[in-house]
mmCIF file with all atom_site columns, C-alpha atoms in Angstrom:
data_model
loop_
_atom_site.group_PDB
_atom_site.id
_atom_site.type_symbol
_atom_site.label_atom_id
_atom_site.label_alt_id
_atom_site.label_comp_id
_atom_site.label_asym_id
_atom_site.label_entity_id
_atom_site.label_seq_id
_atom_site.pdbx_PDB_ins_code
_atom_site.Cartn_x
_atom_site.Cartn_y
_atom_site.Cartn_z
_atom_site.occupancy
_atom_site.B_iso_or_equiv
_atom_site.pdbx_formal_charge
_atom_site.auth_seq_id
_atom_site.auth_comp_id
_atom_site.auth_asym_id
_atom_site.auth_atom_id
_atom_site.pdbx_PDB_model_num
ATOM 1   C CA . GLY A 1 1   ? 12.033  -14.840 5.252   1.00 80.00 ? 3   GLY A CA 1
ATOM 2   C CA . GLU A 1 2   ? 14.382  -12.056 6.105   1.00 86.00 ? 4   GLU A CA 1
ATOM 3   C CA . ASN A 1 3   ? 15.428  -11.607 9.917   1.00 92.00 ? 5   ASN A CA 1
ATOM 4   C CA . VAL A 1 4   ? 17.015  -8.579  11.026  1.00 95.00 ? 6   VAL A CA 1
ATOM 5   C CA . GLU A 1 5   ? 18.612  -8.440  14.572  1.00 96.00 ? 7   GLU A CA 1
ATOM 6   C CA . GLN A 1 6   ? 19.437  -4.982  16.024  1.00 97.00 ? 8   GLN A CA 1
ATOM 7   C CA . HIS A 1 7   ? 21.727  -4.264  19.196  1.00 97.00 ? 9   HIS A CA 1
ATOM 8   C CA . PRO A 1 8   ? 21.699  -2.644  21.576  1.00 96.00 ? 10  PRO A CA 1
ATOM 9   C CA . SER A 1 9   ? 18.099  -2.104  22.465  1.00 94.00 ? 11  SER A CA 1
ATOM 10  C CA . THR A 1 10  ? 19.184  0.890   24.624  1.00 95.00 ? 12  THR A CA 1
ATOM 11  C CA . LEU A 1 11  ? 22.243  3.088   24.247  1.00 97.00 ? 13  LEU A CA 1
ATOM 12  C CA . SER A 1 12  ? 22.922  5.947   26.671  1.00 97.00 ? 14  SER A CA 1
ATOM 13  C CA . VAL A 1 13  ? 25.834  8.119   25.837  1.00 97.00 ? 15  VAL A CA 1
ATOM 14  C CA . GLN A 1 14  ? 27.225  11.695  26.964  1.00 98.00 ? 16  GLN A CA 1
ATOM 15  C CA . GLU A 1 15  ? 26.978  14.519  24.516  1.00 97.00 ? 17  GLU A CA 1
ATOM 16  C CA . GLY A 1 16  ? 30.018  14.684  22.379  1.00 97.00 ? 18  GLY A CA 1
ATOM 17  C CA . ASP A 1 17  ? 30.580  10.873  22.323  1.00 97.00 ? 19  ASP A CA 1
ATOM 18  C CA . SER A 1 18  ? 30.070  8.538   19.373  1.00 98.00 ? 20  SER A CA 1
ATOM 19  C CA . ALA A 1 19  ? 27.201  6.160   19.307  1.00 98.00 ? 21  ALA A CA 1
ATOM 20  C CA . VAL A 1 20  ? 27.235  2.796   17.359  1.00 98.00 ? 22  VAL A CA 1
ATOM 21  C CA . ILE A 1 21  ? 24.237  0.538   16.586  1.00 98.00 ? 23  ILE A CA 1
ATOM 22  C CA . LYS A 1 22  ? 24.868  -2.784  14.953  1.00 98.00 ? 24  LYS A CA 1
ATOM 23  C CA . CYS A 1 23  ? 22.431  -4.854  12.706  1.00 98.00 ? 25  CYS A CA 1
ATOM 24  C CA . THR A 1 24  ? 22.612  -8.381  11.095  1.00 98.00 ? 26  THR A CA 1
ATOM 25  C CA . TYR A 1 25  ? 20.449  -9.820  8.503   1.00 97.00 ? 27  TYR A CA 1
ATOM 26  C CA . SER A 1 26  ? 19.964  -13.358 7.435   1.00 95.00 ? 28  SER A CA 1
ATOM 27  C CA . ASP A 1 27  ? 18.895  -12.900 3.900   1.00 92.00 ? 29  ASP A CA 1
ATOM 28  C CA . SER A 1 28  ? 21.927  -12.911 1.444   1.00 92.00 ? 30  SER A CA 1
ATOM 29  C CA . ALA A 1 29  ? 19.586  -11.497 -1.272  1.00 91.00 ? 31  ALA A CA 1
ATOM 30  C CA . SER A 1 30  ? 19.004  -8.329  0.635   1.00 92.00 ? 32  SER A CA 1
ATOM 31  C CA . ASN A 1 31  ? 20.624  -5.482  -1.137  1.00 91.00 ? 33  ASN A CA 1
ATOM 32  C CA . TYR A 1 32  ? 19.300  -2.291  0.417   1.00 89.00 ? 34  TYR A CA 1
ATOM 33  C CA . PHE A 1 33  ? 19.759  -1.048  3.887   1.00 93.00 ? 35  PHE A CA 1
ATOM 34  C CA . PRO A 1 34  ? 18.044  1.963   5.259   1.00 91.00 ? 36  PRO A CA 1
ATOM 35  C CA . TRP A 1 35  ? 18.231  3.462   8.594   1.00 94.00 ? 37  TRP A CA 1
ATOM 36  C CA . TYR A 1 36  ? 15.441  5.384   10.219  1.00 92.00 ? 38  TYR A CA 1
ATOM 37  C CA . LYS A 1 37  ? 15.275  7.934   13.024  1.00 94.00 ? 39  LYS A CA 1
ATOM 38  C CA . GLN A 1 38  ? 11.784  7.972   14.947  1.00 92.00 ? 40  GLN A CA 1
ATOM 39  C CA . GLU A 1 39  ? 11.061  10.696  17.563  1.00 90.00 ? 41  GLU A CA 1
ATOM 40  C CA . LEU A 1 40  ? 8.385   9.881   19.956  1.00 84.00 ? 42  LEU A CA 1
ATOM 41  C CA . GLY A 1 41  ? 4.994   9.676   18.397  1.00 82.00 ? 43  GLY A CA 1
ATOM 42  C CA . LYS A 1 42  ? 6.194   10.637  14.913  1.00 87.00 ? 44  LYS A CA 1
ATOM 43  C CA . ARG A 1 43  ? 6.816   8.971   11.643  1.00 88.00 ? 45  ARG A CA 1
ATOM 44  C CA . PRO A 1 44  ? 9.940   7.218   11.026  1.00 90.00 ? 46  PRO A CA 1
ATOM 45  C CA . GLN A 1 45  ? 12.463  9.426   8.998   1.00 88.00 ? 47  GLN A CA 1
ATOM 46  C CA . LEU A 1 46  ? 15.132  8.046   6.788   1.00 87.00 ? 48  LEU A CA 1
ATOM 47  C CA . ILE A 1 47  ? 18.435  9.216   7.609   1.00 92.00 ? 49  ILE A CA 1
ATOM 48  C CA . ILE A 1 48  ? 20.934  7.313   5.689   1.00 92.00 ? 50  ILE A CA 1
ATOM 49  C CA . ASP A 1 49  ? 20.942  4.310   3.541   1.00 90.00 ? 51  ASP A CA 1
ATOM 50  C CA . ILE A 1 50  ? 23.472  2.013   1.838   1.00 92.00 ? 52  ILE A CA 1
ATOM 51  C CA . ARG A 1 51  ? 23.242  -0.325  -1.087  1.00 89.00 ? 53  ARG A CA 1
ATOM 52  C CA . SER A 1 52  ? 25.055  -3.789  -1.336  1.00 87.00 ? 54  SER A CA 1
ATOM 53  C CA . ASN A 1 53  ? 27.548  -2.622  -3.876  1.00 87.00 ? 55  ASN A CA 1
ATOM 54  C CA . VAL A 1 54  ? 29.015  0.136   -1.158  1.00 85.00 ? 56  VAL A CA 1
ATOM 55  C CA . GLY A 1 55  ? 30.938  -0.632  1.944   1.00 92.00 ? 57  GLY A CA 1
ATOM 56  C CA . GLU A 1 56  ? 30.628  2.619   3.548   1.00 95.00 ? 58  GLU A CA 1
ATOM 57  C CA . LYS A 1 57  ? 28.549  5.917   3.295   1.00 94.00 ? 59  LYS A CA 1
ATOM 58  C CA . LYS A 1 58  ? 28.738  9.108   5.128   1.00 96.00 ? 60  LYS A CA 1
ATOM 59  C CA . ASP A 1 59  ? 26.626  11.902  5.731   1.00 94.00 ? 61  ASP A CA 1
ATOM 60  C CA . GLN A 1 60  ? 28.194  14.842  7.949   1.00 96.00 ? 62  GLN A CA 1
ATOM 61  C CA . ARG A 1 61  ? 27.938  13.066  11.403  1.00 97.00 ? 63  ARG A CA 1
ATOM 62  C CA . ILE A 1 62  ? 26.416  9.959   10.330  1.00 97.00 ? 64  ILE A CA 1
ATOM 63  C CA . ALA A 1 63  ? 28.019  7.039   8.648   1.00 97.00 ? 65  ALA A CA 1
ATOM 64  C CA . VAL A 1 64  ? 26.860  3.507   7.898   1.00 97.00 ? 66  VAL A CA 1
ATOM 65  C CA . THR A 1 65  ? 29.037  0.606   7.027   1.00 97.00 ? 67  THR A CA 1
ATOM 66  C CA . LEU A 1 66  ? 28.191  -2.685  5.422   1.00 97.00 ? 68  LEU A CA 1
ATOM 67  C CA . ASN A 1 67  ? 29.917  -6.151  5.577   1.00 96.00 ? 69  ASN A CA 1
ATOM 68  C CA . LYS A 1 68  ? 27.980  -8.424  3.097   1.00 94.00 ? 70  LYS A CA 1
ATOM 69  C CA . THR A 1 69  ? 30.082  -11.432 3.884   1.00 94.00 ? 71  THR A CA 1
ATOM 70  C CA . ALA A 1 70  ? 29.279  -11.408 7.579   1.00 95.00 ? 72  ALA A CA 1
ATOM 71  C CA . LYS A 1 71  ? 25.817  -9.934  6.799   1.00 96.00 ? 73  LYS A CA 1
ATOM 72  C CA . HIS A 1 72  ? 25.943  -7.051  9.160   1.00 96.00 ? 74  HIS A CA 1
ATOM 73  C CA . PHE A 1 73  ? 25.765  -3.440  9.042   1.00 97.00 ? 75  PHE A CA 1
ATOM 74  C CA . SER A 1 74  ? 26.521  -0.686  11.378  1.00 98.00 ? 76  SER A CA 1
ATOM 75  C CA . LEU A 1 75  ? 25.252  2.995   12.068  1.00 98.00 ? 77  LEU A CA 1
ATOM 76  C CA . HIS A 1 76  ? 27.776  5.461   13.614  1.00 98.00 ? 78  HIS A CA 1
ATOM 77  C CA . ILE A 1 77  ? 26.945  8.808   15.096  1.00 98.00 ? 79  ILE A CA 1
ATOM 78  C CA . THR A 1 78  ? 29.784  11.093  15.954  1.00 97.00 ? 80  THR A CA 1
ATOM 79  C CA . GLU A 1 79  ? 29.771  14.106  18.062  1.00 98.00 ? 81  GLU A CA 1
ATOM 80  C CA . THR A 1 80  ? 26.262  13.265  19.410  1.00 98.00 ? 82  THR A CA 1
ATOM 81  C CA . GLN A 1 81  ? 23.923  15.939  20.510  1.00 97.00 ? 83  GLN A CA 1
ATOM 82  C CA . PRO A 1 82  ? 20.758  15.847  22.537  1.00 96.00 ? 84  PRO A CA 1
ATOM 83  C CA . GLU A 1 83  ? 18.678  16.102  19.539  1.00 96.00 ? 85  GLU A CA 1
ATOM 84  C CA . ASP A 1 84  ? 19.954  12.876  18.226  1.00 97.00 ? 86  ASP A CA 1
ATOM 85  C CA . SER A 1 85  ? 18.103  11.253  21.079  1.00 97.00 ? 87  SER A CA 1
ATOM 86  C CA . ALA A 1 86  ? 15.223  9.004   19.316  1.00 96.00 ? 88  ALA A CA 1
ATOM 87  C CA . VAL A 1 87  ? 14.772  5.486   18.480  1.00 94.00 ? 89  VAL A CA 1
ATOM 88  C CA . TYR A 1 88  ? 16.637  4.263   15.509  1.00 96.00 ? 90  TYR A CA 1
ATOM 89  C CA . PHE A 1 89  ? 15.718  1.437   13.325  1.00 94.00 ? 91  PHE A CA 1
ATOM 90  C CA . CYS A 1 90  ? 17.641  -0.615  10.823  1.00 95.00 ? 92  CYS A CA 1
ATOM 91  C CA . ALA A 1 91  ? 16.187  -2.478  8.004   1.00 93.00 ? 93  ALA A CA 1
ATOM 92  C CA . ALA A 1 92  ? 16.974  -4.721  5.179   1.00 93.00 ? 94  ALA A CA 1
ATOM 93  C CA . SER A 1 93  ? 15.157  -5.367  2.069   1.00 88.00 ? 95  SER A CA 1
ATOM 94  C CA . THR A 1 94  ? 15.503  -7.115  -1.384  1.00 82.00 ? 96  THR A CA 1
ATOM 95  C CA . GLY A 1 95  ? 14.349  -6.045  -4.741  1.00 64.00 ? 97  GLY A CA 1
ATOM 96  C CA . SER A 1 96  ? 11.046  -6.228  -3.703  1.00 62.00 ? 98  SER A CA 1
ATOM 97  C CA . TYR A 1 97  ? 11.639  -3.302  -1.407  1.00 63.00 ? 99  TYR A CA 1
ATOM 98  C CA . ILE A 1 98  ? 9.448   -4.271  1.544   1.00 78.00 ? 100 ILE A CA 1
ATOM 99  C CA . PRO A 1 99  ? 11.828  -3.803  4.246   1.00 85.00 ? 101 PRO A CA 1
ATOM 100 C CA . THR A 1 100 ? 12.291  -5.957  7.391   1.00 89.00 ? 102 THR A CA 1
ATOM 101 C CA . PHE A 1 101 ? 12.841  -3.758  10.455  1.00 92.00 ? 103 PHE A CA 1
ATOM 102 C CA . GLY A 1 102 ? 15.185  -4.337  13.442  1.00 94.00 ? 104 GLY A CA 1
ATOM 103 C CA . ARG A 1 103 ? 13.606  -4.032  16.753  1.00 92.00 ? 105 ARG A CA 1
ATOM 104 C CA . GLY A 1 104 ? 14.914  -0.469  17.321  1.00 94.00 ? 106 GLY A CA 1
ATOM 105 C CA . THR A 1 105 ? 17.566  1.060   19.530  1.00 96.00 ? 107 THR A CA 1
ATOM 106 C CA . SER A 1 106 ? 16.546  3.824   22.008  1.00 95.00 ? 108 SER A CA 1
ATOM 107 C CA . LEU A 1 107 ? 19.514  6.454   22.006  1.00 97.00 ? 109 LEU A CA 1
ATOM 108 C CA . ILE A 1 108 ? 19.622  8.908   24.781  1.00 97.00 ? 110 ILE A CA 1
ATOM 109 C CA . VAL A 1 109 ? 22.207  11.604  24.622  1.00 97.00 ? 111 VAL A CA 1
ATOM 110 C CA . HIS A 1 110 ? 22.923  13.388  27.818  1.00 96.00 ? 112 HIS A CA 1
ATOM 111 C CA . PRO A 1 111 ? 23.733  16.855  27.821  1.00 93.00 ? 113 PRO A CA 1
ATOM 112 C CA . GLY B 2 1   ? 10.299  15.018  -2.147  1.00 63.00 ? 20  GLY B CA 1
ATOM 113 C CA . ALA B 2 2   ? 7.658   12.431  -1.821  1.00 73.00 ? 21  ALA B CA 1
ATOM 114 C CA . VAL B 2 3   ? 4.979   13.303  0.921   1.00 83.00 ? 22  VAL B CA 1
ATOM 115 C CA . VAL B 2 4   ? 2.571   11.085  2.475   1.00 88.00 ? 23  VAL B CA 1
ATOM 116 C CA . SER B 2 5   ? -0.265  12.416  4.487   1.00 92.00 ? 24  SER B CA 1
ATOM 117 C CA . GLN B 2 6   ? -2.162  10.258  7.001   1.00 95.00 ? 25  GLN B CA 1
ATOM 118 C CA . HIS B 2 7   ? -5.374  10.972  8.916   1.00 96.00 ? 26  HIS B CA 1
ATOM 119 C CA . PRO B 2 8   ? -6.442  11.147  11.599  1.00 97.00 ? 27  PRO B CA 1
ATOM 120 C CA . SER B 2 9   ? -3.310  11.617  13.830  1.00 95.00 ? 28  SER B CA 1
ATOM 121 C CA . ARG B 2 10  ? -5.447  10.578  16.752  1.00 96.00 ? 29  ARG B CA 1
ATOM 122 C CA . VAL B 2 11  ? -8.517  8.764   17.382  1.00 97.00 ? 30  VAL B CA 1
ATOM 123 C CA . ILE B 2 12  ? -10.238 7.403   20.258  1.00 97.00 ? 31  ILE B CA 1
ATOM 124 C CA . CYS B 2 13  ? -13.302 4.976   19.743  1.00 96.00 ? 32  CYS B CA 1
ATOM 125 C CA . LYS B 2 14  ? -15.558 2.873   21.699  1.00 96.00 ? 33  LYS B CA 1
ATOM 126 C CA . SER B 2 15  ? -15.081 -0.892  21.751  1.00 97.00 ? 34  SER B CA 1
ATOM 127 C CA . GLY B 2 16  ? -17.172 -2.369  18.999  1.00 97.00 ? 35  GLY B CA 1
ATOM 128 C CA . THR B 2 17  ? -17.200 0.536   16.675  1.00 97.00 ? 36  THR B CA 1
ATOM 129 C CA . SER B 2 18  ? -15.144 0.757   13.271  1.00 97.00 ? 37  SER B CA 1
ATOM 130 C CA . VAL B 2 19  ? -12.384 3.193   12.424  1.00 97.00 ? 38  VAL B CA 1
ATOM 131 C CA . LYS B 2 20  ? -11.089 4.264   9.307   1.00 97.00 ? 39  LYS B CA 1
ATOM 132 C CA . ILE B 2 21  ? -7.745  5.528   8.470   1.00 97.00 ? 40  ILE B CA 1
ATOM 133 C CA . GLU B 2 22  ? -6.599  7.264   5.307   1.00 96.00 ? 41  GLU B CA 1
ATOM 134 C CA . CYS B 2 23  ? -3.115  7.291   3.663   1.00 94.00 ? 42  CYS B CA 1
ATOM 135 C CA . ARG B 2 24  ? -2.571  9.789   0.873   1.00 92.00 ? 43  ARG B CA 1
ATOM 136 C CA . SER B 2 25  ? 0.275   10.222  -1.456  1.00 87.00 ? 44  SER B CA 1
ATOM 137 C CA . LEU B 2 26  ? 0.245   13.943  -2.154  1.00 86.00 ? 45  LEU B CA 1
ATOM 138 C CA . ASP B 2 27  ? 2.803   14.409  -4.957  1.00 80.00 ? 46  ASP B CA 1
ATOM 139 C CA . PHE B 2 28  ? 3.389   10.998  -6.602  1.00 78.00 ? 47  PHE B CA 1
ATOM 140 C CA . GLN B 2 29  ? 1.552   8.017   -7.694  1.00 81.00 ? 48  GLN B CA 1
ATOM 141 C CA . ALA B 2 30  ? 2.030   5.125   -5.083  1.00 79.00 ? 49  ALA B CA 1
ATOM 142 C CA . THR B 2 31  ? 1.517   1.902   -6.764  1.00 80.00 ? 50  THR B CA 1
ATOM 143 C CA . THR B 2 32  ? 2.085   -0.018  -3.462  1.00 84.00 ? 51  THR B CA 1
ATOM 144 C CA . MET B 2 33  ? 1.253   1.161   0.009   1.00 89.00 ? 52  MET B CA 1
ATOM 145 C CA . PHE B 2 34  ? 2.090   -0.639  3.229   1.00 90.00 ? 53  PHE B CA 1
ATOM 146 C CA . TRP B 2 35  ? 0.607   -0.724  6.681   1.00 94.00 ? 54  TRP B CA 1
ATOM 147 C CA . TYR B 2 36  ? 2.591   -1.100  9.580   1.00 94.00 ? 55  TYR B CA 1
ATOM 148 C CA . ARG B 2 37  ? 1.365   -1.377  13.424  1.00 95.00 ? 56  ARG B CA 1
ATOM 149 C CA . GLN B 2 38  ? 3.611   -0.327  16.061  1.00 92.00 ? 57  GLN B CA 1
ATOM 150 C CA . PHE B 2 39  ? 3.425   -1.140  19.763  1.00 88.00 ? 58  PHE B CA 1
ATOM 151 C CA . PRO B 2 40  ? 5.005   1.380   22.346  1.00 83.00 ? 59  PRO B CA 1
ATOM 152 C CA . LYS B 2 41  ? 8.851   0.839   22.197  1.00 80.00 ? 60  LYS B CA 1
ATOM 153 C CA . GLN B 2 42  ? 8.708   -1.691  19.629  1.00 85.00 ? 61  GLN B CA 1
ATOM 154 C CA . SER B 2 43  ? 9.630   -2.109  15.990  1.00 88.00 ? 62  SER B CA 1
ATOM 155 C CA . LEU B 2 44  ? 7.207   -1.461  12.991  1.00 89.00 ? 63  LEU B CA 1
ATOM 156 C CA . MET B 2 45  ? 5.496   -4.566  12.033  1.00 92.00 ? 64  MET B CA 1
ATOM 157 C CA . LEU B 2 46  ? 4.052   -5.100  8.614   1.00 91.00 ? 65  LEU B CA 1
ATOM 158 C CA . MET B 2 47  ? 0.445   -5.879  8.406   1.00 95.00 ? 66  MET B CA 1
ATOM 159 C CA . ALA B 2 48  ? -0.359  -5.924  4.738   1.00 93.00 ? 67  ALA B CA 1
ATOM 160 C CA . THR B 2 49  ? 0.714   -4.497  1.486   1.00 89.00 ? 68  THR B CA 1
ATOM 161 C CA . SER B 2 50  ? -1.808  -3.150  -0.988  1.00 88.00 ? 69  SER B CA 1
ATOM 162 C CA . ASN B 2 51  ? -1.518  -2.750  -4.602  1.00 84.00 ? 70  ASN B CA 1
ATOM 163 C CA . GLU B 2 52  ? -3.913  -0.323  -6.562  1.00 82.00 ? 71  GLU B CA 1
ATOM 164 C CA . GLY B 2 53  ? -6.860  -2.042  -7.956  1.00 81.00 ? 72  GLY B CA 1
ATOM 165 C CA . SER B 2 54  ? -6.196  -5.388  -6.396  1.00 83.00 ? 73  SER B CA 1
ATOM 166 C CA . LYS B 2 55  ? -6.563  -7.142  -3.089  1.00 87.00 ? 74  LYS B CA 1
ATOM 167 C CA . ALA B 2 56  ? -4.137  -6.505  -0.061  1.00 92.00 ? 75  ALA B CA 1
ATOM 168 C CA . THR B 2 57  ? -1.587  -9.474  0.660   1.00 92.00 ? 76  THR B CA 1
ATOM 169 C CA . TYR B 2 58  ? -1.653  -9.644  4.476   1.00 95.00 ? 77  TYR B CA 1
ATOM 170 C CA . GLU B 2 59  ? 1.162   -10.860 6.715   1.00 92.00 ? 78  GLU B CA 1
ATOM 171 C CA . GLN B 2 60  ? 0.782   -14.047 8.548   1.00 92.00 ? 79  GLN B CA 1
ATOM 172 C CA . GLY B 2 61  ? -1.298  -13.504 11.805  1.00 93.00 ? 80  GLY B CA 1
ATOM 173 C CA . VAL B 2 62  ? -3.170  -10.529 10.511  1.00 95.00 ? 81  VAL B CA 1
ATOM 174 C CA . GLU B 2 63  ? -6.772  -10.896 10.341  1.00 94.00 ? 82  GLU B CA 1
ATOM 175 C CA . LYS B 2 64  ? -8.025  -9.654  6.833   1.00 93.00 ? 83  LYS B CA 1
ATOM 176 C CA . ASP B 2 65  ? -11.663 -9.361  8.068   1.00 95.00 ? 84  ASP B CA 1
ATOM 177 C CA . LYS B 2 66  ? -10.788 -7.153  10.849  1.00 96.00 ? 85  LYS B CA 1
ATOM 178 C CA . PHE B 2 67  ? -8.221  -5.033  9.094   1.00 97.00 ? 86  PHE B CA 1
ATOM 179 C CA . LEU B 2 68  ? -9.826  -4.017  5.784   1.00 96.00 ? 87  LEU B CA 1
ATOM 180 C CA . ILE B 2 69  ? -7.672  -2.335  3.271   1.00 94.00 ? 88  ILE B CA 1
ATOM 181 C CA . ASN B 2 70  ? -8.667  -0.668  0.192   1.00 91.00 ? 89  ASN B CA 1
ATOM 182 C CA . HIS B 2 71  ? -6.442  0.909   -2.374  1.00 88.00 ? 90  HIS B CA 1
ATOM 183 C CA . ALA B 2 72  ? -8.837  2.267   -4.955  1.00 81.00 ? 91  ALA B CA 1
ATOM 184 C CA . SER B 2 73  ? -6.591  4.783   -6.490  1.00 87.00 ? 92  SER B CA 1
ATOM 185 C CA . LEU B 2 74  ? -2.842  5.500   -6.894  1.00 85.00 ? 93  LEU B CA 1
ATOM 186 C CA . THR B 2 75  ? -3.064  8.011   -4.233  1.00 89.00 ? 94  THR B CA 1
ATOM 187 C CA . LEU B 2 76  ? -5.309  6.913   -1.612  1.00 92.00 ? 95  LEU B CA 1
ATOM 188 C CA . SER B 2 77  ? -5.371  3.790   0.628   1.00 93.00 ? 96  SER B CA 1
ATOM 189 C CA . THR B 2 78  ? -7.584  3.340   3.568   1.00 95.00 ? 97  THR B CA 1
ATOM 190 C CA . LEU B 2 79  ? -7.219  0.812   6.571   1.00 97.00 ? 98  LEU B CA 1
ATOM 191 C CA . THR B 2 80  ? -10.620 0.171   8.661   1.00 97.00 ? 99  THR B CA 1
ATOM 192 C CA . VAL B 2 81  ? -10.185 -1.482  11.850  1.00 97.00 ? 100 VAL B CA 1
ATOM 193 C CA . THR B 2 82  ? -13.687 -3.151  12.082  1.00 97.00 ? 101 THR B CA 1
ATOM 194 C CA . SER B 2 83  ? -15.258 -3.976  15.580  1.00 97.00 ? 102 SER B CA 1
ATOM 195 C CA . ALA B 2 84  ? -12.231 -2.447  17.453  1.00 97.00 ? 103 ALA B CA 1
ATOM 196 C CA . HIS B 2 85  ? -11.284 -3.791  20.714  1.00 96.00 ? 104 HIS B CA 1
ATOM 197 C CA . PRO B 2 86  ? -8.882  -2.430  23.300  1.00 96.00 ? 105 PRO B CA 1
ATOM 198 C CA . GLU B 2 87  ? -6.124  -4.739  22.122  1.00 95.00 ? 106 GLU B CA 1
ATOM 199 C CA . ASP B 2 88  ? -6.179  -2.983  18.856  1.00 96.00 ? 107 ASP B CA 1
ATOM 200 C CA . SER B 2 89  ? -4.978  0.126   20.520  1.00 96.00 ? 108 SER B CA 1
ATOM 201 C CA . SER B 2 90  ? -1.733  0.967   18.716  1.00 95.00 ? 109 SER B CA 1
ATOM 202 C CA . PHE B 2 91  ? 0.054   3.437   16.531  1.00 95.00 ? 110 PHE B CA 1
ATOM 203 C CA . TYR B 2 92  ? -0.584  2.543   12.785  1.00 96.00 ? 111 TYR B CA 1
ATOM 204 C CA . ILE B 2 93  ? 1.788   3.866   10.119  1.00 95.00 ? 112 ILE B CA 1
ATOM 205 C CA . CYS B 2 94  ? 1.278   3.713   6.372   1.00 93.00 ? 113 CYS B CA 1
ATOM 206 C CA . SER B 2 95  ? 4.017   4.162   3.829   1.00 89.00 ? 114 SER B CA 1
ATOM 207 C CA . ALA B 2 96  ? 3.792   4.550   0.151   1.00 85.00 ? 115 ALA B CA 1
ATOM 208 C CA . GLY B 2 97  ? 6.206   3.311   -2.682  1.00 71.00 ? 116 GLY B CA 1
ATOM 209 C CA . GLY B 2 98  ? 6.208   3.564   -6.225  1.00 56.00 ? 117 GLY B CA 1
ATOM 210 C CA . GLY B 2 99  ? 7.614   5.842   -8.759  1.00 46.00 ? 118 GLY B CA 1
ATOM 211 C CA . ILE B 2 100 ? 11.112  5.679   -10.499 1.00 41.00 ? 119 ILE B CA 1
ATOM 212 C CA . ASP B 2 101 ? 13.239  4.604   -7.713  1.00 45.00 ? 120 ASP B CA 1
ATOM 213 C CA . ARG B 2 102 ? 11.134  1.572   -6.525  1.00 43.00 ? 121 ARG B CA 1
ATOM 214 C CA . VAL B 2 103 ? 13.999  0.483   -4.171  1.00 43.00 ? 122 VAL B CA 1
ATOM 215 C CA . ARG B 2 104 ? 13.948  3.645   -2.121  1.00 51.00 ? 123 ARG B CA 1
ATOM 216 C CA . GLY B 2 105 ? 9.996   4.017   -2.457  1.00 53.00 ? 124 GLY B CA 1
ATOM 217 C CA . TYR B 2 106 ? 9.345   4.159   1.174   1.00 72.00 ? 125 TYR B CA 1
ATOM 218 C CA . THR B 2 107 ? 7.822   7.199   2.632   1.00 82.00 ? 126 THR B CA 1
ATOM 219 C CA . PHE B 2 108 ? 6.118   7.113   5.964   1.00 89.00 ? 127 PHE B CA 1
ATOM 220 C CA . GLY B 2 109 ? 2.825   8.729   6.837   1.00 91.00 ? 128 GLY B CA 1
ATOM 221 C CA . SER B 2 110 ? 2.513   10.637  10.159  1.00 91.00 ? 129 SER B CA 1
ATOM 222 C CA . GLY B 2 111 ? 0.980   7.736   11.793  1.00 94.00 ? 130 GLY B CA 1
ATOM 223 C CA . THR B 2 112 ? -2.411  7.461   13.617  1.00 96.00 ? 131 THR B CA 1
ATOM 224 C CA . ARG B 2 113 ? -2.682  6.752   17.413  1.00 96.00 ? 132 ARG B CA 1
ATOM 225 C CA . LEU B 2 114 ? -5.709  4.601   17.889  1.00 97.00 ? 133 LEU B CA 1
ATOM 226 C CA . THR B 2 115 ? -7.198  4.212   21.374  1.00 96.00 ? 134 THR B CA 1
ATOM 227 C CA . VAL B 2 116 ? -10.020 1.983   22.019  1.00 97.00 ? 135 VAL B CA 1
ATOM 228 C CA . VAL B 2 117 ? -11.720 2.461   25.293  1.00 96.00 ? 136 VAL B CA 1
#
């Protein structure tokens, strides 16, 4: 089955800095890569996603890149704000759309 | 957009009792619902996948007799934790899929914090 590795497990940045979270996947058949933000005790919220036919996608301060050859994808957050503090999960899925989640990254943005 | 409602949000029960958690898709028909379990500071672990009108498919290591899943309609799935024990204490989250865009059909419920005392 699919295996998703996510790094780092904890990321601490100063407000205004950029944050990068990286994930790798094992199943070359995976073609959909969503990213979720989860605040403490709340449901995961989809923040951005990318499909395998696209190399990069951007939405305001958030961007995701995908390297299919290397089987890795990354989340980039620019100009971080304290409200960006949360746990971020990457995921990978095939056409069956049951995603396999990474272990999560706890992002802390210090004001 | 798609809305998934999950109840209760918090429940405390005594060891040995059973707890039922409901997951409803409010504005779309969810042909498939997923149940996840999440321990503190850990990722979402898929427990089972349920399709409306058929038996749930459980992930390896998940006891189907302990975690009973019923998906009787296109808008409702229930997870019953039977004979709960303290080690069952966790955050349980459902998500619902279906509709036209099956690839993106992944809307999460708000989660249920189960504490077994």
